[in-house]
Tab-separated table of C-alpha atoms in Angstrom:
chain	number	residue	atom	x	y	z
A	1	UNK	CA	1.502	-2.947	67.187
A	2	UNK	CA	3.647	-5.343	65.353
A	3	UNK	CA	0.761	-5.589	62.544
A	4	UNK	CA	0.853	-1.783	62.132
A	5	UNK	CA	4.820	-2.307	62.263
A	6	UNK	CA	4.429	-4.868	58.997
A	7	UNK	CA	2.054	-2.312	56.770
A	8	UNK	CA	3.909	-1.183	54.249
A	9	UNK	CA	4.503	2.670	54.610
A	10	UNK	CA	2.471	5.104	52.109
A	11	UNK	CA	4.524	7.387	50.375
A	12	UNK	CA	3.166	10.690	48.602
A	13	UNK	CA	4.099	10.411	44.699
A	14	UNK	CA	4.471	13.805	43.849
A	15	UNK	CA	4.729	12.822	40.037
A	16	UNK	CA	0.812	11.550	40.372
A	17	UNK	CA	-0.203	14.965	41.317
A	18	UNK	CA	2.277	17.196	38.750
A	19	UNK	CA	1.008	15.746	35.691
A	20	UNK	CA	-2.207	16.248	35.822
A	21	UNK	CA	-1.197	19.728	37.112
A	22	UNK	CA	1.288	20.339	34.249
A	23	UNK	CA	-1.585	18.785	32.149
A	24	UNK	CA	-4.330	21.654	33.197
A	25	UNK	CA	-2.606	24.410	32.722
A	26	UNK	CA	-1.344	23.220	29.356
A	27	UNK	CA	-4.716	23.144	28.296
A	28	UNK	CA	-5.739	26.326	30.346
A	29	UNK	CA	-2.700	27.943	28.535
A	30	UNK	CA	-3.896	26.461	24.703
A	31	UNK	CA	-7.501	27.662	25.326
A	32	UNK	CA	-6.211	30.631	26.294
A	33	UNK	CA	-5.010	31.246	23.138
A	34	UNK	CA	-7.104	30.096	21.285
A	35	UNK	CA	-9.786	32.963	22.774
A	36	UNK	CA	-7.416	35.391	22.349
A	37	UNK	CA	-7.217	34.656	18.867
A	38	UNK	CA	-10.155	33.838	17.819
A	39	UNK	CA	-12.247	36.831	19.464
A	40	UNK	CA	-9.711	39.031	20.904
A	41	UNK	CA	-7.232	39.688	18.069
A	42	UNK	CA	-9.281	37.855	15.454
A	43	UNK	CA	-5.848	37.742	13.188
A	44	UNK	CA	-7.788	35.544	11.051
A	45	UNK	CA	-11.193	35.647	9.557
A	46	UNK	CA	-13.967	32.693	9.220
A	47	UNK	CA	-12.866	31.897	6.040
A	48	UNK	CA	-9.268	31.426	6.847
A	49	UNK	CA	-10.058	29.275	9.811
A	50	UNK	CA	-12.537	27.254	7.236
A	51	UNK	CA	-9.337	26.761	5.320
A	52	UNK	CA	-7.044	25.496	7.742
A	53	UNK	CA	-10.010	23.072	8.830
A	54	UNK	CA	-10.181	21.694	5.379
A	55	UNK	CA	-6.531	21.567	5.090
A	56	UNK	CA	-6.249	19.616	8.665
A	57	UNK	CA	-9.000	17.184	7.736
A	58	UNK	CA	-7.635	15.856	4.733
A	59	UNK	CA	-4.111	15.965	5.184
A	60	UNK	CA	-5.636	13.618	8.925
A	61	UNK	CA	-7.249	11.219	6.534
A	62	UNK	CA	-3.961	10.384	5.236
A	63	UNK	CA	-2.104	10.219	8.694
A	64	UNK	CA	-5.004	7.912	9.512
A	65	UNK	CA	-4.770	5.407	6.707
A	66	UNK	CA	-1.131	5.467	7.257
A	67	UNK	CA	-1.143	4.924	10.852
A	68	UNK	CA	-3.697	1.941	10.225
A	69	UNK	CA	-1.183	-0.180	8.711
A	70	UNK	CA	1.502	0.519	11.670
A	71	UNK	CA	-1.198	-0.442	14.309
A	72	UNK	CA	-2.017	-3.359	11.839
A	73	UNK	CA	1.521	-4.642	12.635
A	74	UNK	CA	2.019	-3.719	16.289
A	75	UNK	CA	-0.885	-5.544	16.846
A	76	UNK	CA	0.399	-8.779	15.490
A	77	UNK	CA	3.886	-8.621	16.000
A	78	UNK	CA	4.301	-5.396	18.859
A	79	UNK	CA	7.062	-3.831	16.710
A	80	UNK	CA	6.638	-0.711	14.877
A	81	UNK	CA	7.585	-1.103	10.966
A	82	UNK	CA	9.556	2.053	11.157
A	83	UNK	CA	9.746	1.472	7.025
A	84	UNK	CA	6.200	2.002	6.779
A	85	UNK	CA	6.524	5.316	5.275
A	86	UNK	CA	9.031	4.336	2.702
A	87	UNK	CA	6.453	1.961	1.624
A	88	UNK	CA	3.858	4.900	1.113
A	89	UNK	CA	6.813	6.660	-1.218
A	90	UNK	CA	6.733	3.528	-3.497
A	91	UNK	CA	2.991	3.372	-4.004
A	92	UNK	CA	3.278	7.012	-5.098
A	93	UNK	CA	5.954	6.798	-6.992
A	94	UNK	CA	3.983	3.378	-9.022
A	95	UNK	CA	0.848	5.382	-9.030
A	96	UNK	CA	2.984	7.994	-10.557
A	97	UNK	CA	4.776	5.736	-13.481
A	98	UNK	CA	1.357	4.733	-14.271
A	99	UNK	CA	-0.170	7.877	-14.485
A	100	UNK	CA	2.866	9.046	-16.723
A	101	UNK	CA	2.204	6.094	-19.476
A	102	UNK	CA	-1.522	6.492	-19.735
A	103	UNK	CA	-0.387	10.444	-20.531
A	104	UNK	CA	1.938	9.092	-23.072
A	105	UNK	CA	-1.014	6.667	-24.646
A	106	UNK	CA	-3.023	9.736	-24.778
A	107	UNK	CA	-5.746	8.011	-22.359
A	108	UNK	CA	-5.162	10.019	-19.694
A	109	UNK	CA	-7.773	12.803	-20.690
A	110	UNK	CA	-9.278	11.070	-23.942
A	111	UNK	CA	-12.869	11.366	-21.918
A	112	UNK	CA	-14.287	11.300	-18.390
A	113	UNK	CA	-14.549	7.685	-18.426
A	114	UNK	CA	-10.705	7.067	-19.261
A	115	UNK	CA	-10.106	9.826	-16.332
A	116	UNK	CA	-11.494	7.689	-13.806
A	117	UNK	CA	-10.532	4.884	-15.246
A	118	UNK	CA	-6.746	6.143	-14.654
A	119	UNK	CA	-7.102	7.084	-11.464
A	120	UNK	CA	-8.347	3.819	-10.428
A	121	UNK	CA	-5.660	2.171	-12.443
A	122	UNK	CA	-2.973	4.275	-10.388
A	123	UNK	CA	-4.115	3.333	-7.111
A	124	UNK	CA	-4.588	-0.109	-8.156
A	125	UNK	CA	-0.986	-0.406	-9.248
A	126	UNK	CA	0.019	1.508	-6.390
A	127	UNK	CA	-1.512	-0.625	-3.459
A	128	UNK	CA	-0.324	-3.859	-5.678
A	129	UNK	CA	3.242	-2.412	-5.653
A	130	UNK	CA	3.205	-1.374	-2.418
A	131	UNK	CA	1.859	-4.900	-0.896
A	132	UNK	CA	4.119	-6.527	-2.906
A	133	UNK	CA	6.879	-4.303	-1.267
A	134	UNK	CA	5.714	-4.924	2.479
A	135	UNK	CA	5.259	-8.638	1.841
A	136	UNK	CA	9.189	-8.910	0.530
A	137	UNK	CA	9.856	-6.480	3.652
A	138	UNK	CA	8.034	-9.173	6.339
A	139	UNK	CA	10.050	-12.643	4.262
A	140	UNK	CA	13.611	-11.094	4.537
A	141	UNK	CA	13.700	-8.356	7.075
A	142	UNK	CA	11.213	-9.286	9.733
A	143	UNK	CA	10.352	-12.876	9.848
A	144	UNK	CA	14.408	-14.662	10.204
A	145	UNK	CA	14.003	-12.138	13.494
A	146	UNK	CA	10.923	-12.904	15.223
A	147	UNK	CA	11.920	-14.647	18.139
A	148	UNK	CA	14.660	-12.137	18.792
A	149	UNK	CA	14.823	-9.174	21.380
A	150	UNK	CA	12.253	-6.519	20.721
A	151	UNK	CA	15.035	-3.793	19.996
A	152	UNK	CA	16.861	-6.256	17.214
A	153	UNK	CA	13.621	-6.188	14.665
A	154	UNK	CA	13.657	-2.331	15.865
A	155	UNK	CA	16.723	-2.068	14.005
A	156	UNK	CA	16.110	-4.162	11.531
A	157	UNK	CA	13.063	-2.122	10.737
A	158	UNK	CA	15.242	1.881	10.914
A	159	UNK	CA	17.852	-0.098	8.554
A	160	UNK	CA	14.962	-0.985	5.434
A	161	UNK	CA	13.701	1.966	5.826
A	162	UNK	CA	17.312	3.748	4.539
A	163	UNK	CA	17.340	1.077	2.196
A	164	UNK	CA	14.344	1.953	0.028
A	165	UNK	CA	14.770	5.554	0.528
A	166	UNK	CA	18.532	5.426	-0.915
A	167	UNK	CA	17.254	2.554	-3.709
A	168	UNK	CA	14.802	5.392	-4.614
A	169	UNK	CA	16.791	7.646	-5.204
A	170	UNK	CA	19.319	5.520	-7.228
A	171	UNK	CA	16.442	4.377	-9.431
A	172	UNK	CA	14.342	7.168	-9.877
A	173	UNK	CA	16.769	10.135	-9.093
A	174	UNK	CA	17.005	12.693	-6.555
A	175	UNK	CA	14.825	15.362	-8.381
A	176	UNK	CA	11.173	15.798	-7.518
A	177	UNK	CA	8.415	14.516	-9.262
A	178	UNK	CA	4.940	16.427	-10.434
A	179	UNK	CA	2.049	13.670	-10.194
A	180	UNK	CA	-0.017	14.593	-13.607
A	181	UNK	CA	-3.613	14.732	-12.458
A	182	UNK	CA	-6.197	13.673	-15.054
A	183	UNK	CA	-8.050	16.955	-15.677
A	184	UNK	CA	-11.198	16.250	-13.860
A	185	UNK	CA	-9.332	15.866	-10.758
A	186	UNK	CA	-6.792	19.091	-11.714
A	187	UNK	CA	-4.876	20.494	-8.465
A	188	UNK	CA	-6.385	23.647	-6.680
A	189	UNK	CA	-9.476	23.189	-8.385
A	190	UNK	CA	-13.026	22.233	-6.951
A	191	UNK	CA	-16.157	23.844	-5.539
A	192	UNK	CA	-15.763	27.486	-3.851
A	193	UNK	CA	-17.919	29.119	-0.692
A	194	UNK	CA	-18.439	32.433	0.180
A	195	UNK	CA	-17.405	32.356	3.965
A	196	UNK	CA	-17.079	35.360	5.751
A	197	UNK	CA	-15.298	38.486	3.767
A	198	UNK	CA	-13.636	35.562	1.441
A	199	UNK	CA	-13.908	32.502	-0.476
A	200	UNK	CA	-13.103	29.230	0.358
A	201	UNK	CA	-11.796	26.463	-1.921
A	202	UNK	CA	-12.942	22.675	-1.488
A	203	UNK	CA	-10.902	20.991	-4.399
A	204	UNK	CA	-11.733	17.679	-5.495
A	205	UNK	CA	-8.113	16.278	-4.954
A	206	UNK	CA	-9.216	17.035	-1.226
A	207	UNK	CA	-12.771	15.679	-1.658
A	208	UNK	CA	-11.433	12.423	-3.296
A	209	UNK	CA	-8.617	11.627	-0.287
A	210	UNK	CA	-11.130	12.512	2.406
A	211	UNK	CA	-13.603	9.965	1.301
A	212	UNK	CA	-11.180	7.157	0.160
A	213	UNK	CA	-9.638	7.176	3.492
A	214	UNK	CA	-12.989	7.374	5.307
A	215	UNK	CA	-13.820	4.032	2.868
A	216	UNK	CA	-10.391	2.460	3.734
A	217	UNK	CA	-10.596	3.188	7.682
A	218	UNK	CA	-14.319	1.394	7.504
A	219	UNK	CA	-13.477	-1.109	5.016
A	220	UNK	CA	-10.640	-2.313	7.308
A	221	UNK	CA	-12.294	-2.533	10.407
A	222	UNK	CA	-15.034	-4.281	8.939
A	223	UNK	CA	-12.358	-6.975	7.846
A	224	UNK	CA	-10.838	-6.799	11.041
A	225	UNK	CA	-14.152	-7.060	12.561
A	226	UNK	CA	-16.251	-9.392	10.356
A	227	UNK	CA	-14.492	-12.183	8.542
A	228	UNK	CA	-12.476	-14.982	9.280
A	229	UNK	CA	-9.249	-13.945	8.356
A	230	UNK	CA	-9.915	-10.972	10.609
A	231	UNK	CA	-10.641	-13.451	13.302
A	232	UNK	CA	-7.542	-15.061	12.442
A	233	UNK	CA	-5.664	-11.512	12.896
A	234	UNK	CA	-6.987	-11.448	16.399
A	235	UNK	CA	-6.427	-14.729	17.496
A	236	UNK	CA	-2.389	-14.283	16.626
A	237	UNK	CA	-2.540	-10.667	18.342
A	238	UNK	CA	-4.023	-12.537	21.331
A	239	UNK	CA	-1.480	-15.740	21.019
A	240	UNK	CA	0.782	-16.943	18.693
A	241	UNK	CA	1.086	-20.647	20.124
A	242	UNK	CA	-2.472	-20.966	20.701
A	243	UNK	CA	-3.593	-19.643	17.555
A	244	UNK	CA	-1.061	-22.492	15.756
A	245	UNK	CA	-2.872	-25.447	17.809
A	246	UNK	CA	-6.093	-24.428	16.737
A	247	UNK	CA	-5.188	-24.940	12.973
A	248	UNK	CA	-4.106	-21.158	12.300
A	249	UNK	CA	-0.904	-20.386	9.771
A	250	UNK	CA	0.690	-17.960	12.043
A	251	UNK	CA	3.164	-16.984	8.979
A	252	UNK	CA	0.244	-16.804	6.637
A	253	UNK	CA	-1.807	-14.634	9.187
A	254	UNK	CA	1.015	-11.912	9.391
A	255	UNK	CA	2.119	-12.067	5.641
A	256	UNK	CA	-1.236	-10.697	5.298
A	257	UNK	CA	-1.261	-8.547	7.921
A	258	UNK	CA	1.761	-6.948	5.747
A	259	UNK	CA	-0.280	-7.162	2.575
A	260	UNK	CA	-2.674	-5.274	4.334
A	261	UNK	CA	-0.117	-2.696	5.754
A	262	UNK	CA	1.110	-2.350	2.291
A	263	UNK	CA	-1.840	-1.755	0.429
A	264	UNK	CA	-2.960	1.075	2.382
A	265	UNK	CA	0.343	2.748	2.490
A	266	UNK	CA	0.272	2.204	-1.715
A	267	UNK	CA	-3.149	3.873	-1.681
A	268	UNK	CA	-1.906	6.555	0.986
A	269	UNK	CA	1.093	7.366	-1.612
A	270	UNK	CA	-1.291	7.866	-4.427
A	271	UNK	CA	-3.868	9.649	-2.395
A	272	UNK	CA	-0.828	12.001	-1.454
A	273	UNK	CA	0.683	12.551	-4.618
A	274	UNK	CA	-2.902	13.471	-6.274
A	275	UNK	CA	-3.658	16.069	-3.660
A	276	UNK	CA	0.666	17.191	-2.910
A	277	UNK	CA	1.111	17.027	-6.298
A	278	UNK	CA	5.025	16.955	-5.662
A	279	UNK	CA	7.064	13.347	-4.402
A	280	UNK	CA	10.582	12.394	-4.585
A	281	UNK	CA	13.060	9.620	-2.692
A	282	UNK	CA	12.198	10.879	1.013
A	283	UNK	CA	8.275	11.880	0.545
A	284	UNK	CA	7.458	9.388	2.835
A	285	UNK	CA	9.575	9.864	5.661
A	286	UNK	CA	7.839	12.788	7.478
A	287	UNK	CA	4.136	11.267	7.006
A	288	UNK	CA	5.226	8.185	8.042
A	289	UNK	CA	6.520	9.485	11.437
A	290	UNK	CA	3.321	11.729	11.518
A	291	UNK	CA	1.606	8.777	10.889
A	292	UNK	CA	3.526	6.734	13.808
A	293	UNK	CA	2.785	9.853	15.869
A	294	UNK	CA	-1.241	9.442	14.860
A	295	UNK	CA	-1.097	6.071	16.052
A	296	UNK	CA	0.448	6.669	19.727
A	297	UNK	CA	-1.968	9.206	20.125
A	298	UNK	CA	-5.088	7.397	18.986
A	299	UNK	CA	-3.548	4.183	21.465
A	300	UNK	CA	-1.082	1.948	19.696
A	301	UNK	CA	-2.642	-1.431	18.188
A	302	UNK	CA	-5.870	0.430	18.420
A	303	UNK	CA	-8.013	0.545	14.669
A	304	UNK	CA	-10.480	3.580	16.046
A	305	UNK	CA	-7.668	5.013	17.969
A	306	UNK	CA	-5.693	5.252	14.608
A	307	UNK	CA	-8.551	6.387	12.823
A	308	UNK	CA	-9.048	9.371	15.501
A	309	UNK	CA	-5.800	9.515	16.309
A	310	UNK	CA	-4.785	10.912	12.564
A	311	UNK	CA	-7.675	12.927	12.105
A	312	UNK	CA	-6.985	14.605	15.071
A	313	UNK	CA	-3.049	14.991	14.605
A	314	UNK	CA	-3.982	16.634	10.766
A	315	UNK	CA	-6.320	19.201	12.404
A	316	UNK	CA	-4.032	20.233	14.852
A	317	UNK	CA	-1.575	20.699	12.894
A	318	UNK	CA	-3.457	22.859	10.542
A	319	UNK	CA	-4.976	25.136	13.282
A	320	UNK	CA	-2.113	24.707	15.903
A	321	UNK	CA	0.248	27.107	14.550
A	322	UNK	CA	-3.260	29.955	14.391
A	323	UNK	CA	-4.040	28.911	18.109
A	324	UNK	CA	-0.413	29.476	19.344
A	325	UNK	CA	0.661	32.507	17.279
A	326	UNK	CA	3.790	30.160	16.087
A	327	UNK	CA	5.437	30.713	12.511
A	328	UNK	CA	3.855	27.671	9.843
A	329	UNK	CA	7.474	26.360	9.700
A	330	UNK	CA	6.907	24.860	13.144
A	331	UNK	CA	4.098	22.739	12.320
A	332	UNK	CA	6.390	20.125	12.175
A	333	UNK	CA	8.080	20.315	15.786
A	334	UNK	CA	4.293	20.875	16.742
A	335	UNK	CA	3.342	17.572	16.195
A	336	UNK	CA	5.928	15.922	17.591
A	337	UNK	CA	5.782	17.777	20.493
A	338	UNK	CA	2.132	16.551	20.534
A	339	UNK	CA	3.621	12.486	20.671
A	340	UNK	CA	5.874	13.723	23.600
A	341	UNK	CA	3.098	14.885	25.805
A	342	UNK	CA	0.933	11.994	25.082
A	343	UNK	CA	3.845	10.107	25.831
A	344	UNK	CA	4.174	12.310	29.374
A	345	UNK	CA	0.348	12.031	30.240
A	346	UNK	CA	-1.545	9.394	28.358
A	347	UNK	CA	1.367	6.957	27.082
A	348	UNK	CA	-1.799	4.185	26.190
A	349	UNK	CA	-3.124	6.716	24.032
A	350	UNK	CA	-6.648	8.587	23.971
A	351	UNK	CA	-8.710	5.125	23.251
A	352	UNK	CA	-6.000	3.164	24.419
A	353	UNK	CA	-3.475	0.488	24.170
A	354	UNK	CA	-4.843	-2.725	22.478
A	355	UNK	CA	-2.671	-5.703	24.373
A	356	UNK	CA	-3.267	-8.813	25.048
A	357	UNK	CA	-2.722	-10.267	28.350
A	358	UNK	CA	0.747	-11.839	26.885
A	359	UNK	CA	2.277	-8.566	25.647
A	360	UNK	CA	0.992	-6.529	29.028
């Protein structure tokens, strides 16, 4: 009697039952619609669905390099560079000055080889600038902060990122900016399919992002994966202090990390401009928080989950607003609605949260 008197009484959590019940029928609801609209109504035809694909996959390739370099740096440091995104807007806006002076040298379209040849001048100078950018960012924002409070780099973080967008505008102006694509990579130009009752566009802006980020995603996780410094990377996510008595520069390790960070947000920028076609002071700001919102759902410090995490946020976005019969003008609040129900019912992501015992 008196052991039965010591157990420890069960309670019934109701909250473990109503999520995954609120979960269902969110789904049941979304597939729903998505039958209703596809076969029932069939507002749109094969070929606009094709579209909207397209459109989600590539504008997901960018989330996905973007949210790379914030898992990149939650994984070393569990803070999320909330200035990422401003980062991104310099790249494009480098990639942009340099496309403008090879147009003013008349290189720009002398032949196809000087084409190329600019475009992987622009994203050169744009990853450069843009590492150069995240590695000032780590000396003089983040690094005089590290042993502080988790909320105080937080800050520190919300506060550069209104820095470079408001020195951006000073320095460059508040008017927008037309990226001027080297004519074999023209805007709303590229291959076209006969899809249904209509014709589908593939340009090669679209073609070219796609692939570079699908390069970038493997190229990084074979760094990650297969080198030293990558081992390095892991062995400071996994401990600081132990990493330092086995002969690792901690500082070095995470400067690098930044460089890293940088140089995909510079090639992100470019990437974006070349396909957008339009940036300005606060191009950044949106993807970046898409981006953030990508990473969460792929599983926070997670390289795949990034990877399938942006992919997936891009495609939803493109066919969300179809499935749900909502007006285009909500895609935004769509995807951010998608981080708060991730948040709700799978806060470690769809992969899941990369911690190390320490940080758990």
């Amino acid at each position: 009697m008196e052991a039965e008197a010591s157990r420890p009484k069960q309670s019934f959590n109701v909250g473990r039952w109503i999520r995954p019940l609120i979960g269902v029928v969110v789904l049941a609801f979304i597939l729903w619609r998505f039958w209703n609209v596809l076969f029932v109504q069939q507002v749109y035809g094969p070929d606009t669905w094709m579209r909207f694909a397209i459109s989600g996959i590539i504008l997901g390739g960018v989330y996905a390099v973007i949210a790379l370099g914030y898992t990149l740096v939650y994984g070393i440091l569990f803070m999320i560079n909330f200035a990422h995104g401003d980062v991104m807007m310099l790249g494009a806006f480098a990639g942009f000055f340099t496309l403008e002076a090879l147009r003013g040298t008349g290189l720009l379209n002398q032949s196809i080889f000087w084409s190329i040849l600019s475009v992987i001048i622009a994203f050169l100078v744009g990853m450069v600038a843009a590492t150069v950018i995240a590695v000032v960012l780590e000396r003089v924002a983040y690094r005089p902060l590290r042993g502080a409070p988790r909320l105080v780099p937080l800050i520190s973080a919300i506060g550069a990122s209104l820095f470079l967008e408001n020195a951006a505008q000073l320095v460059f102006g508040a008017q927008r900016q037309t990226y001027s694509n080297p004519t074999i990579i023209e805007r709303n130009v590229g291959w076209t399919f006969h899809i249904g009752e209509g014709d589908v566009l593939l340009t090669y802006t679209g073609v070219l992002t796609f692939v570079l980020s699908v390069l970038l995603m493997i190229g990084l996780a074979l760094l990650v994966q297969r080198t030293k410094m990558g081992k390095a990377m892991r062995a400071v996510a996994e401990d600081k202090q132990t990493a330092a008595l086995m002969g690792i520069d901690v500082d070095q390790v995470i400067s690098t990390t930044f460089a890293i960070s940088g140089a995909l947000a510079g090639a992100a920028g470019v990437m974006w401009g070349l396909h957008m076609g339009i940036i300005y002071h606060f191009v950044g700001f949106l993807p970046g928080l898409k981006a953030f919102t990508a990473a969460v759902l792929g599983g926070i410090g997670n390289i795949p989950g990034a990877m399938m995490g942006g992919l997936t946020l891009g495609i939803f976005e493109a066919l969300g607003p179809a499935v749900l019969g909502m007006p285009f003008q909500l895609k935004d609040v769509l995807a951010f609605s998608i981080l708060v129900l991730v948040l709700i019912f799978r806060p470690t992501g769809l992969l899941g949260e990369v911690l190390s015992e320490k940080k758990a």
